[in-house]
C-alpha positions as MATLAB code, in Angstrom:
seq = 'MTKIKSLLFLFILSLPMLAQDKQFTLEDLNFGGTNYRNLLPENKWLTWWGDELIRTDIEECYLVDKKTGQEKVLFTLDDINRWSQSDDNNRVRHLHSVWFPYADQPIVAVRNSHSFTLIDFKHHNIVWQDTISGSLANNWSPASKATAYVEDDQLFVLDAQGHKHQLTTDGSRDIVYGQAVHRNEFGIMKGTFWSPDGQRLAFYRMDQTQVADYPQVDIFGRIATCQPDKYPMAGEASHTVTIGIYDLPTGRTLYLNTPAETSEGFSPVYFSNITWSPDGTTLYLFELNRDQNDCRLVAYDARTGSRLSELDRETSPKYVEPLNPIVFLPWDSNLFILQSQRDGYNHLYLYNKQGQLQRQLTSGNFVVQQLLGFNEKERTAIITSNEAHPLQHNTYSVDLKTGRRLLLDNGRGSHHAELSKSGQWFYDRYSEPTVPRCIDVATTSKPKRKAVTGSTRLLTAADPWADYQQPLFESGTIKAADGITDLYYRMVKPHDFDPAKKYPTVVYVYGGPHAHNVEASWHWYSRSWETYMAQRGYILFILDNRGSENRGRDFEQVTFRQLGQVEMQDQMKGVDFLRSLPYVDMNRLGVHGWSFGGFMTISLMLNYPDIFKVGVAGGPVIDWKWYEVMYGERYMDTPQQNPEGYAKTSLIDKAANLKGRLQIITGYNDQTVVPQHCLSFLDACVKAETQPDFFAYPGEEHNMRGHASVHLHERITRYFDDYLK';
ca = [
      44.384   28.723   28.015;
      41.833   29.521   31.145;
      40.524   26.488   32.906;
      37.099   27.264   31.711;
      38.222   27.406   28.389;
      40.172   23.917   28.655;
      37.065   22.203   29.912;
      35.059   23.591   27.212;
      37.448   22.447   24.384;
      37.940   19.148   26.374;
      33.656   18.507   26.266;
      33.888   19.500   22.320;
      36.874   16.888   21.756;
      34.323   14.484   23.749;
      30.903   15.061   21.772;
      31.562   12.564   19.107;
      32.992    9.766   21.501;
      29.299   10.541   23.495;
      26.871   10.815   20.176;
      28.829    7.364   19.401;
      27.434    5.865   22.518;
      24.005    6.023   21.958;
      21.945    3.028   22.577;
      19.202    1.125   20.288;
      15.817    0.547   21.575;
      13.400   -1.796   19.543;
      11.281    1.367   19.029;
      14.497    2.325   16.828;
      15.056   -1.042   15.322;
      11.646   -2.822   14.759;
       9.162   -1.542   11.891;
       6.811   -1.448   14.269;
       8.542    1.050   16.225;
       8.065    4.840   16.846;
      11.582    5.903   15.691;
      12.157    3.089   13.033;
      11.512    5.306    9.993;
      14.113    7.954   11.542;
      16.924    5.463   11.584;
      16.111    4.379    7.589;
      18.919    5.346    5.092;
      17.535    8.442    3.318;
      15.853    7.351    0.136;
      14.001    9.102   -2.879;
      10.630    8.124   -4.541;
      11.196    7.983   -8.324;
       8.944    6.973  -11.039;
       9.099    7.200  -14.838;
       7.180    9.340  -17.083;
       7.688    7.484  -20.777;
      11.675    8.763  -20.652;
      10.865   11.729  -18.155;
      12.532   11.081  -14.581;
      10.103   12.245  -11.988;
      10.774   12.656   -8.270;
       7.481   12.397   -6.149;
       7.032   14.023   -2.550;
       5.059   14.672    0.051;
       3.627   17.834   -1.354;
       5.819   18.350   -4.884;
       6.578   16.378   -7.621;
       9.803   17.158   -9.913;
      10.920   16.638  -13.384;
      14.346   15.321  -12.909;
      17.089   16.089  -15.368;
      18.750   12.784  -16.108;
      22.034   14.114  -17.082;
      22.758   16.450  -14.302;
      20.363   15.507  -11.454;
      18.740   18.658  -11.594;
      14.989   19.165  -10.441;
      12.275   21.549  -11.478;
       8.587   21.417   -9.849;
       6.287   20.156  -12.308;
       3.219   20.318   -9.918;
       2.497   20.359   -5.964;
      -0.319   18.818   -3.985;
      -2.145   22.178   -4.007;
      -2.143   22.143   -7.308;
      -3.433   18.415   -7.682;
      -6.336   19.333   -5.064;
      -7.138   22.221   -6.770;
      -7.269   21.115  -10.343;
      -8.994   17.702   -8.776;
     -12.034   20.104   -7.131;
     -11.404   17.978   -3.805;
     -12.821   19.008   -0.905;
     -11.973   18.413    2.832;
     -13.359   15.215    2.734;
     -12.059   14.150   -0.534;
      -8.361   14.980   -0.837;
      -5.160   13.882   -2.302;
      -2.982   13.348    1.014;
       0.269   12.920   -0.792;
       2.151   12.922   -4.025;
       4.428    9.814   -3.122;
       1.812    7.385   -4.926;
       0.863    9.110   -8.148;
       2.310    7.393  -11.791;
       2.088    8.526  -15.230;
      -0.170    5.955  -17.355;
       0.528    7.578  -20.820;
       4.286    8.171  -22.029;
       3.370   10.917  -24.324;
       0.604   12.602  -22.403;
       0.759   15.177  -19.387;
      -1.659   13.157  -17.211;
      -1.257   12.038  -13.699;
      -3.091    9.324  -12.104;
      -4.007   10.153   -8.273;
      -6.171    8.265   -5.784;
      -8.036    9.224   -2.693;
     -10.518    7.497   -0.528;
     -13.266    8.188   -2.885;
     -12.166    8.172   -6.234;
      -9.245    7.595   -9.075;
      -8.805   10.578  -11.289;
      -6.592   11.417  -14.377;
      -5.636   15.185  -14.317;
      -4.075   16.639  -17.498;
      -1.271   18.826  -15.516;
      -0.455   21.131  -18.274;
      -3.998   22.193  -19.128;
      -5.099   21.714  -15.279;
      -8.188   19.672  -15.801;
      -9.867   16.412  -14.975;
      -9.632   14.385  -17.961;
     -11.601   11.318  -16.306;
     -12.849   10.027  -12.897;
     -14.210    7.001  -11.303;
     -15.766    6.175   -7.903;
     -14.654    3.260   -6.856;
     -11.015    3.415   -6.042;
     -11.548    1.401   -2.611;
     -12.876   -1.846   -4.152;
     -11.564   -5.289   -3.589;
      -9.483   -6.301   -6.455;
      -9.451   -3.316   -8.331;
      -7.642   -3.121  -11.355;
      -7.896   -0.521  -14.079;
      -6.846   -0.697  -17.857;
      -5.285    2.630  -18.970;
      -6.063    1.622  -22.613;
      -9.894    1.617  -22.106;
     -10.276    3.187  -18.984;
     -12.116    0.432  -17.594;
     -11.872   -1.124  -13.837;
     -12.549   -4.376  -13.224;
     -13.172   -4.730   -9.095;
     -15.118   -7.191   -6.563;
     -18.165   -5.790   -4.560;
     -20.140   -8.642   -2.494;
     -18.293  -11.211   -3.969;
     -19.647  -10.642   -7.493;
     -17.325   -9.400  -10.232;
     -17.892   -6.069  -12.077;
     -16.633   -3.987  -14.502;
     -17.054    0.076  -14.732;
     -16.449    1.442  -17.880;
     -14.828    4.341  -19.095;
     -18.363    5.806  -19.325;
     -19.362    4.649  -15.564;
     -21.770    1.682  -16.705;
     -21.676   -0.805  -14.423;
     -21.396   -4.521  -15.657;
     -22.180   -7.187  -13.752;
     -20.260  -10.694  -14.662;
     -20.981  -12.775  -12.069;
     -24.216  -13.694   -9.986;
     -22.899  -16.540   -7.902;
     -20.109  -15.627   -6.351;
     -19.761  -16.187   -2.555;
     -17.293  -17.580   -0.157;
     -17.095  -20.869   -1.744;
     -17.221  -19.423   -5.276;
     -14.260  -16.670   -5.517;
     -13.944  -14.376   -8.557;
     -11.311  -11.951   -9.569;
      -8.959  -12.631   -6.747;
      -5.540  -14.721   -6.055;
      -5.885  -18.354   -6.329;
      -3.817  -21.566   -5.495;
      -2.945  -19.554   -2.470;
      -0.870  -17.087   -3.919;
       1.466  -19.755   -4.996;
       3.189  -19.896   -8.512;
       3.889  -16.057   -8.745;
      -0.022  -15.420   -8.251;
      -0.785  -12.073   -7.216;
      -3.820  -10.805   -8.664;
      -7.241  -12.750  -10.116;
      -8.146  -10.165  -13.355;
      -6.353   -9.423  -16.272;
      -6.714   -7.028  -19.134;
      -5.689   -7.712  -22.747;
      -3.258   -4.891  -23.534;
      -6.258   -2.630  -25.500;
      -8.399   -3.175  -22.261;
     -11.337   -4.787  -24.430;
     -11.235   -8.317  -22.775;
     -10.518   -9.416  -19.091;
      -9.509  -12.598  -18.023;
     -10.415  -13.499  -14.761;
     -10.130  -16.393  -12.337;
     -13.177  -18.161  -10.724;
     -12.153  -20.566   -7.907;
     -14.658  -23.195   -6.476;
     -13.808  -23.778   -2.757;
     -17.117  -25.857   -2.167;
     -15.018  -29.263   -1.404;
     -12.527  -27.567    0.888;
     -12.489  -28.089    4.675;
     -13.152  -24.988    7.014;
     -10.228  -24.292    9.454;
     -12.361  -23.111   12.510;
     -10.031  -19.677   13.352;
     -11.990  -17.860   16.346;
     -12.609  -14.337   16.734;
     -12.546  -13.311   20.710;
     -13.325   -9.766   20.474;
     -16.776  -10.209   20.875;
     -18.833  -10.414   23.835;
     -19.196  -13.984   22.926;
     -16.438  -15.730   20.918;
     -17.384  -16.554   17.038;
     -16.386  -18.976   14.496;
     -14.700  -17.503   11.353;
     -13.676  -20.209    9.534;
     -10.865  -19.902    6.870;
     -10.774  -22.518    3.662;
      -7.682  -23.969    4.024;
      -6.639  -27.292    1.981;
      -4.254  -29.560    3.582;
      -1.583  -31.651    1.998;
      -3.539  -34.765    0.731;
      -6.788  -33.450    0.934;
      -9.522  -32.155   -1.123;
      -8.330  -28.789   -2.908;
     -10.286  -25.923   -5.166;
     -10.973  -25.903   -8.695;
     -10.038  -22.982  -10.839;
     -11.257  -22.098  -14.052;
     -10.648  -19.184  -16.358;
     -13.141  -16.269  -17.380;
     -13.050  -13.927  -20.490;
     -15.281  -10.959  -20.365;
     -15.548   -8.911  -24.123;
     -16.294   -5.507  -23.077;
     -17.614   -4.518  -26.548;
     -20.188   -7.121  -26.592;
     -20.754   -7.925  -22.162;
     -20.311  -11.427  -23.150;
     -18.604  -13.782  -20.758;
     -16.871  -17.266  -22.044;
     -14.794  -20.061  -19.691;
     -11.550  -21.600  -21.020;
     -12.069  -25.102  -21.996;
      -9.295  -26.434  -19.890;
      -9.369  -30.196  -19.810;
     -10.405  -32.156  -16.899;
      -7.319  -34.683  -18.326;
      -5.931  -34.812  -21.833;
      -5.888  -37.888  -23.971;
      -2.541  -38.815  -22.411;
      -4.004  -38.678  -19.354;
      -2.307  -35.588  -18.111;
      -4.858  -33.805  -15.711;
      -4.239  -29.984  -15.549;
      -4.885  -28.904  -11.879;
      -3.255  -25.480  -11.530;
      -3.558  -22.410  -13.735;
      -0.800  -19.764  -13.794;
       1.295  -16.528  -15.069;
      -1.739  -15.411  -17.277;
      -0.487  -13.609  -20.448;
      -2.108  -12.542  -23.060;
      -1.115  -11.552  -26.916;
      -0.149   -8.121  -28.079;
      -3.276   -8.193  -30.345;
      -5.650   -9.413  -27.429;
      -6.574  -12.602  -29.368;
      -5.092  -14.834  -27.551;
      -4.517  -16.320  -23.748;
      -1.408  -18.257  -22.468;
      -1.143  -19.749  -19.491;
       0.965  -22.515  -17.909;
      -1.218  -25.622  -16.718;
       0.855  -27.767  -14.125;
      -0.661  -31.259  -12.478;
      -1.106  -31.676   -8.843;
       2.011  -33.794   -8.764;
       3.380  -30.377   -9.737;
       5.855  -32.499  -11.656;
       4.655  -31.995  -15.458;
       4.218  -28.590  -17.084;
       2.952  -27.044  -20.211;
       2.425  -23.798  -21.726;
      -0.799  -23.783  -23.475;
      -2.500  -21.073  -25.607;
      -6.373  -20.539  -26.161;
      -8.670  -18.394  -28.271;
     -10.051  -15.564  -26.133;
     -12.680  -15.656  -28.860;
     -14.421  -18.755  -28.522;
     -12.318  -20.319  -25.357;
     -10.795  -23.355  -27.425;
      -7.363  -24.630  -26.619;
      -5.238  -23.713  -29.711;
      -1.837  -25.706  -29.021;
       0.561  -26.533  -26.452;
       3.712  -24.516  -27.089;
       6.088  -26.192  -24.480;
       6.197  -28.927  -21.748;
       8.789  -29.100  -19.125;
       8.804  -32.396  -16.744;
      10.825  -33.289  -13.548;
      11.546  -36.128  -11.030;
      11.069  -33.730   -8.457;
       8.816  -30.613   -9.426;
       8.400  -27.661  -12.040;
       7.558  -24.065  -10.699;
       6.388  -21.867  -12.838;
       6.914  -18.469  -11.540;
       6.966  -15.927  -14.501;
       4.497  -15.401  -17.212;
       6.108  -15.282  -20.678;
       6.838  -11.883  -22.183;
       6.468  -10.841  -25.634;
       9.167   -8.716  -27.836;
       7.778   -5.459  -27.536;
       9.378   -5.117  -31.811;
       8.363   -8.705  -32.832;
       4.951   -9.844  -31.747;
       5.738  -13.551  -32.877;
       8.324  -14.217  -30.417;
       7.988  -14.502  -26.387;
      11.137  -15.116  -23.977;
      10.034  -17.986  -21.370;
      11.695  -18.285  -17.921;
      12.783  -21.745  -17.100;
      15.172  -23.613  -14.945;
      15.694  -26.743  -17.057;
      19.351  -26.783  -17.541;
      19.952  -25.961  -13.404;
      19.510  -22.313  -12.779;
      16.780  -19.879  -14.035;
      17.745  -18.896  -17.628;
      15.385  -16.979  -20.623;
      14.662  -18.900  -23.638;
      13.423  -17.124  -26.711;
      10.469  -18.772  -28.477;
       8.123  -18.256  -31.536;
       4.107  -18.185  -30.530;
       4.637  -21.956  -32.563;
       6.154  -23.153  -29.821;
       9.747  -23.478  -31.303;
      12.729  -22.431  -29.475;
      14.572  -20.298  -31.523;
      17.739  -20.257  -29.029;
      18.527  -20.161  -25.213;
      19.589  -16.588  -24.282;
      21.043  -16.789  -20.914;
      23.585  -19.747  -19.536;
      25.575  -20.373  -16.888;
      25.836  -21.061  -13.065;
      24.129  -18.308  -12.134;
      20.122  -17.237  -11.824;
      18.369  -14.811  -13.606;
      16.376  -13.610  -10.934;
      14.285  -10.712  -12.795;
      13.355  -10.114  -16.324;
      13.036   -6.153  -16.032;
      11.963   -5.377  -19.270;
      13.740   -4.483  -23.117;
      15.554   -1.415  -24.622;
      13.611   -1.412  -27.948;
      16.108    0.383  -30.015;
      18.960   -1.555  -28.955;
      16.957   -4.989  -29.130;
      18.007   -6.273  -25.867;
      16.738   -7.625  -22.943;
      17.445   -5.963  -19.592;
      18.080   -8.479  -16.287;
      18.976   -8.655  -12.766;
      21.002  -11.964  -11.966;
      23.723  -13.132   -9.795;
      26.233  -13.886  -12.149;
      28.840  -11.563  -10.563;
      28.313  -13.241   -7.439;
      25.928  -15.406   -5.606;
      25.087  -12.961   -3.021;
      24.698   -9.931   -5.206;
      21.962   -8.694   -7.742;
      23.122   -6.615  -10.324;
      21.498   -5.357  -13.773;
      22.830   -6.547  -17.048;
      21.541   -6.112  -20.758;
      21.513   -9.249  -23.095;
      21.872   -9.082  -26.720;
      19.316  -10.921  -28.165;
      21.097  -11.988  -31.313;
      24.153  -12.873  -29.424;
      23.471  -13.549  -26.295;
      26.368  -11.163  -25.294;
      25.566   -9.555  -21.684;
      26.933   -6.322  -20.586;
      27.044   -5.013  -16.942;
      25.057   -2.016  -16.167;
      26.157   -1.090  -12.550;
      28.820   -0.753  -10.493;
      28.978   -4.808  -10.477;
      28.828   -4.868   -6.728;
      26.249   -5.080   -3.847;
      22.310   -5.222   -4.228;
      20.685   -3.364   -7.074;
      17.200   -2.674   -7.860;
      16.606   -1.070  -11.287;
      13.370   -0.073  -12.802;
      13.141    0.871  -16.603;
      12.017    3.721  -18.470;
       9.053    3.350  -21.027;
      11.655    2.854  -24.006;
      13.914    0.412  -21.849;
      16.913    2.991  -22.623;
      17.229    4.503  -19.023;
      17.298    3.144  -15.532;
      17.149    4.201  -11.737;
      19.154    2.030   -9.750;
      18.635    1.983   -5.858;
      21.311   -0.290   -4.523;
      23.332   -0.780   -1.345;
      26.818   -2.443   -0.842;
      27.681   -4.343    2.919;
      29.186   -0.580    4.200;
      26.780    1.193    1.770;
      23.396    2.242    3.283;
      22.107    3.383    0.115;
      23.011    4.980   -3.063;
      20.676    5.910   -6.442;
      22.065    6.523   -9.764;
      20.529    7.216  -13.450;
      21.949    5.421  -16.401;
      21.103    4.372  -19.808;
      21.159    0.585  -20.712;
      22.503    1.369  -24.363;
      25.613   -0.126  -25.236;
      28.819    2.398  -24.525;
      31.065    3.626  -26.542;
      34.239    2.337  -24.531;
      34.275   -0.989  -22.943;
      33.844    0.519  -19.309;
      30.219    1.952  -18.670;
      29.853    5.290  -18.071;
      27.687    8.492  -17.726;
      25.949    7.413  -14.598;
      24.132   10.284  -12.777;
      24.436   10.092   -8.442;
      20.781   11.152   -7.097;
      21.702   10.237   -3.831;
      24.392    9.115   -1.385;
      22.639    8.315    1.777;
      24.589    8.943    5.204;
      24.707    6.497    7.587;
      21.273    6.797    9.676;
      23.174    4.794   12.709;
      26.340    7.150   12.864;
      25.538    8.288   16.281;
      24.938    4.816   17.423;
      27.012    1.950   19.061;
      26.623   -0.119   15.947;
      27.684   -4.040   16.003;
      30.577   -5.483   13.765;
      28.628   -7.486   10.464;
      31.084   -9.878    8.624;
      30.448  -12.169    5.847;
      31.787  -15.782    4.709;
      31.470  -19.335    4.003;
      32.024  -22.576    5.012;
      31.156  -26.122    3.489;
      27.781  -27.847    3.030;
      27.271  -31.234    4.989;
      28.278  -32.837    1.270;
      31.954  -31.328    1.898;
      31.380  -29.736   -1.557;
      29.017  -26.621   -1.584;
      29.779  -23.453   -0.180;
      27.558  -22.226    2.095;
      27.239  -18.510    2.885;
      26.775  -17.103    6.349;
      26.656  -13.478    8.356;
      27.814  -12.887   11.669;
      27.197  -10.063   13.884;
      28.946   -9.100   17.029;
      28.708   -6.768   19.997;
      30.429   -3.509   18.998;
      32.920   -3.933   21.358;
      33.733   -7.490   20.928;
      36.712   -9.323   22.658;
      38.100  -12.370   20.792;
      39.607  -13.115   24.335;
      35.641  -13.364   25.755;
      32.852  -15.873   25.566;
      29.734  -15.044   24.299;
      26.309  -16.593   24.239;
      25.561  -17.099   20.929;
      22.092  -17.133   18.947;
      21.618  -19.158   15.418;
      18.816  -17.176   13.415;
      17.340  -19.716   10.959;
      15.054  -19.916    7.758;
      16.343  -22.302    5.848;
      13.402  -22.640    3.149;
      12.780  -22.546   -0.190;
      12.193  -19.146   -1.879;
      14.244  -17.086    0.713;
      17.851  -16.221    1.462;
      19.250  -14.492    4.846;
      22.753  -13.432    3.283;
      23.107  -10.780    0.815;
      25.866   -8.221   -0.117;
      23.779   -5.471    0.838;
      23.791   -2.918    3.817;
      24.870   -4.425    6.711;
      24.948   -8.138    5.126;
      21.301   -8.061    4.713;
      21.087   -8.214    8.303;
      17.829   -7.983   10.719;
      17.637   -5.106   12.857;
      17.035   -7.748   15.933;
      20.294   -8.795   15.351;
      21.658   -5.225   16.113;
      19.576   -5.435   19.451;
      21.028   -8.710   20.188;
      24.318   -7.827   19.546;
      24.282   -4.735   21.751;
      22.998   -6.789   24.730;
      26.237   -8.947   24.520;
      25.034  -11.708   21.718;
      26.988  -13.228   18.883;
      24.097  -13.708   16.080;
      25.128  -16.323   13.583;
      23.100  -16.808   10.538;
      23.527  -19.452    7.514;
      22.139  -20.173    4.143;
      21.746  -23.870    4.096;
      20.837  -25.876    0.990;
      17.081  -25.679    0.117;
      17.000  -21.782    0.186;
      17.037  -19.836   -3.024;
      19.555  -17.883   -5.555;
      21.736  -20.897   -6.123;
      19.790  -23.180   -8.456;
      17.599  -25.803   -8.888;
      19.695  -28.676   -7.474;
      20.933  -26.216   -4.187;
      16.965  -26.029   -3.512;
      15.803  -29.005   -4.439;
      18.031  -31.444   -2.183;
      15.673  -31.283    0.473;
      12.872  -33.032   -1.689;
      10.310  -35.548    0.177;
      12.433  -34.890    3.255;
      11.957  -31.144    4.518;
      14.209  -30.027    7.448;
      16.648  -33.083    7.035;
      19.098  -31.612    4.731;
      18.731  -28.352    6.130;
      19.643  -29.398    9.445;
      22.807  -31.248    7.927;
      24.142  -28.207    7.057;
      22.881  -26.214    9.745;
      25.379  -28.361   12.211;
      28.115  -27.659    9.965;
      27.741  -24.019   10.767;
      27.607  -25.289   14.287;
      30.981  -26.911   14.036;
      31.956  -23.565   12.565;
      31.144  -21.953   15.945;
      32.585  -24.106   17.845;
      35.985  -23.752   16.219;
      35.449  -20.140   17.238;
      36.864  -19.344   20.690;
      34.963  -16.677   21.404;
      31.752  -18.747   21.091;
      30.274  -20.450   24.238;
      28.928  -23.428   22.844;
      27.535  -23.824   26.513;
      25.131  -21.320   25.391;
      24.250  -21.575   22.190;
      20.576  -20.586   21.170;
      18.521  -20.844   18.319;
      15.456  -18.825   16.842;
      13.353  -18.705   13.821;
      10.121  -17.759   12.301;
       7.811  -19.924   10.104;
       9.769  -22.489    8.427;
      12.455  -21.060   10.673;
      10.351  -21.970   13.505;
      10.253  -25.746   12.038;
      13.778  -25.636   11.644;
      14.225  -24.331   15.038;
      11.870  -26.894   16.951;
      13.882  -29.512   14.880;
      17.137  -28.571   15.864;
      16.046  -28.388   19.126;
      14.758  -32.204   19.444;
      17.110  -33.563   17.111;
      20.398  -32.497   18.898;
      18.760  -31.387   22.273;
      22.246  -31.207   24.028;
      23.713  -28.798   21.523;
      20.984  -26.082   21.981;
      19.948  -24.609   25.208;
      17.203  -22.258   24.539;
      14.436  -21.840   21.450;
      12.611  -19.307   20.412;
      10.167  -20.653   17.620;
       7.699  -18.253   15.628;
       4.720  -19.453   13.902;
       6.045  -23.593   13.272;
       5.487  -26.143   10.858;
       4.823  -29.132   13.239;
       3.782  -31.661   10.633;
       3.815  -30.884    6.876;
       0.127  -32.974    6.857;
      -1.327  -29.788    8.445;
       0.094  -27.309    5.878;
      -1.637  -26.559    2.449;
      -1.630  -28.299   -0.580;
       0.337  -26.557   -2.918;
       3.139  -25.734   -1.076;
       3.292  -28.517    1.014;
       2.780  -31.436   -2.070;
       5.575  -29.501   -4.178;
       8.180  -30.423   -1.392;
       6.991  -33.493    0.370;
       4.368  -34.862   -1.958;
       1.184  -35.894   -0.240;
       1.018  -37.861    2.817;
      -0.197  -40.805    0.755;
       2.475  -40.874   -1.353;
       5.377  -40.310    0.828;
       4.163  -41.537    4.331;
       7.878  -41.902    5.315;
       9.117  -38.363    4.607;
       6.115  -37.035    6.542;
       6.985  -39.541    9.693;
      10.052  -38.459    9.367;
       9.986  -34.678    9.382;
       7.249  -34.740   11.819;
       7.896  -33.057   15.196;
       5.054  -34.792   17.196;
       6.765  -38.246   18.158;
       9.972  -36.130   18.895;
       8.147  -34.019   21.463;
       9.714  -36.187   24.411;
      13.193  -35.372   23.087;
      13.083  -31.892   24.507;
      15.763  -30.764   27.295;
      16.337  -27.057   26.636;
      13.927  -24.347   27.355;
      11.901  -23.882   24.319;
       9.147  -20.914   23.623;
       6.862  -21.448   20.826;
       4.698  -18.161   19.501;
       2.195  -17.841   17.128;
      -0.437  -15.977   15.741;
      -3.729  -16.781   17.250;
      -5.564  -16.565   14.200;
      -2.528  -17.506   11.685;
      -4.270  -18.555    8.453;
      -0.651  -19.593    6.860;
       0.046  -22.158    9.577;
      -2.845  -22.854   11.392;
      -2.901  -23.098   15.275;
      -3.290  -26.605   14.953;
       0.227  -27.000   14.545;
       1.213  -25.430   17.914;
      -1.250  -26.776   19.574;
      -1.224  -30.496   18.700;
       2.365  -30.157   19.554;
       1.784  -28.745   23.017;
      -0.402  -32.009   23.473;
       2.382  -34.310   22.424;
       4.418  -32.476   24.927;
       1.753  -32.603   27.946;
       2.096  -36.764   27.269;
       5.696  -36.583   27.105;
       5.885  -34.617   29.974;
       8.210  -32.047   28.544;
       7.778  -28.386   29.218;
       7.562  -25.779   26.393;
       6.632  -22.360   26.890;
       3.692  -21.044   24.738;
       2.507  -17.500   24.130;
      -0.409  -16.118   21.310;
      -1.160  -13.073   19.913;
      -4.879  -12.566   19.487;
      -6.135  -11.399   16.403;
      -2.613  -11.590   14.892;
      -2.096  -13.924   11.614;
       1.126  -15.079   10.578;
       3.377  -12.339   11.048;
       2.806   -9.580   14.097;
       1.430   -6.445   12.607;
       2.149   -2.425   13.860;
       3.146   -2.181   17.382;
       3.036   -5.817   17.997;
       5.946   -6.476   16.294;
       7.947   -4.830   19.179;
       6.574   -6.795   21.498;
       7.194   -9.785   19.620;
      10.836   -9.200   19.878;
      10.839   -7.701   23.295;
       9.534  -11.284   24.516;
      11.838  -12.911   22.386;
      14.967  -11.024   23.820;
      14.111  -11.603   27.336;
      13.682  -15.319   26.605;
      17.168  -15.420   25.432;
      18.458  -13.126   28.509;
      16.398  -15.225   30.583;
      17.553  -18.535   29.899;
      20.825  -17.839   27.660;
      22.496  -14.997   28.830;
];
């Protein structure tokens, strides 16, 4: 072999090694980065047309054979723009967001900036169109083709014939119609609800007149202006909500006769999870008192607004949190499923519409995470739960007569299924700790043999990080501070980890309810910033303490009236675990978190000042009396009811404890954790003569958007580089 050939051969052999030496940047890893999307696992955009599986791309829409995965073009973007008679200023830009509202008709729904259009893709023509697609709180009914929307604070309905109906006249900043209420708590994500036949519209009316203004400031004009935000703080005056019903055929509007107080002294304040009866004559909702410890399912006559009956009641010495509407069985309008964690875990209960419990459908020490729908033919409910493992999300069918559950996926990882119209098919998008993404399509029907067979693989994504130096991702368990409960952690180590060395270590923490940080998905659910830090020579440690989600009622509610206290105890058990590892440098231990995690970060820095040397707290709660009513009072009661708890958890009087380097970061216009938190803590530090650092993002809210997020994470990283590394 010649010298030139030998050198060429050695060069070729070295190519994989050179490729794997690539370093990540925040432009690669952060969602606001310029290269972020190129480093996500490959994906496919899928939807259902009845029981037909559809894949949408930017310029084509495909019909997918569920048994073979083979595809054929259904229509193209050019077809849609030609059939919809679009011009250059009024074009559909891509097909990712199209949907098929009618299972038995060849009709596709498309939107552009000017209109919402139904197109018959078999006959190539428009079948219906409106011109208000960009309006606020837009809600369209496939049954009646009527659209509810908000314009200039008033609620309107545009009927299928294009006639505009104004439902309200007193809408304003104080009187809010047709939008989500109760600050999006209790599972509330919208403010208008069409009946199944599209003939009646239920809607929220929220009176915020008594709610105090928080003085947000817009600095971007020549002279800064006040842009106040209605913000009801714990223990203070809140808003009042009522529910209206508009009857499309008659044009009449009525309001539910929700009582200010019942004969037994029950005062409903929160109204959530609105559900229509299948025939559109009855409205169901959960009513909850302000203490959030007494919850009732109530039926109302949609034709008169009168209260018909109370179907269920759940009370608790701590709190009840209704998050899911009742769901009627498609084949029996006399029966519905209610979700509750009254036995300690979220499970399904079957009721008749007279409020009589028929049976509990699921039970056990696991959480039903979602009711996906039903297989109508086999009379089964399809659910997601973590029965297989607390860190997993798996898909099961539940026989509604026997309660027998059948696993429908591979039993590993984190699965997210979408059902077809009949519920007999589902596509399954999932990942595992070493599997970036797979997509299968399979049946929900009972197999002839015990093992589930017959799924069709639609995608196996390659590792988009294959050419980079990847850190080591691990997961395990430690015991909580109670000495009994298992807690799950994730650890991220540098790619060239050497157990003989000592590494600076950062504890990343959230710790609050309705969230988790460790999951059996790709890289154990790791945040990409952890990869960036591991690349720079840090170890990252993430622990889901008691108080976080997916472990049952008692696991989460142990923090009641003392937020941050049990959580800190568990996090310190994590610190004890780190101390046992010879490669963790306990003289270089940092902590970082955002929102509840920001509160936890400062709490740990002030309560354990000799342990944590550096902290970065983003959007931190400082004192729960400045947080909003619904969330704050659920977990802490009011400051008037629980003065000891508020005093114990407040960080104001602990400002003198600060020893290490602490950087506090906030969005200057944060409407979730208002700036009063940070500013009050800075004032306390001035008085205590301690020296935190502070940075604010003008115009940003609770989380940094777009490329500002890249800047944010570079700032966080530099702080640890400057003071911990």
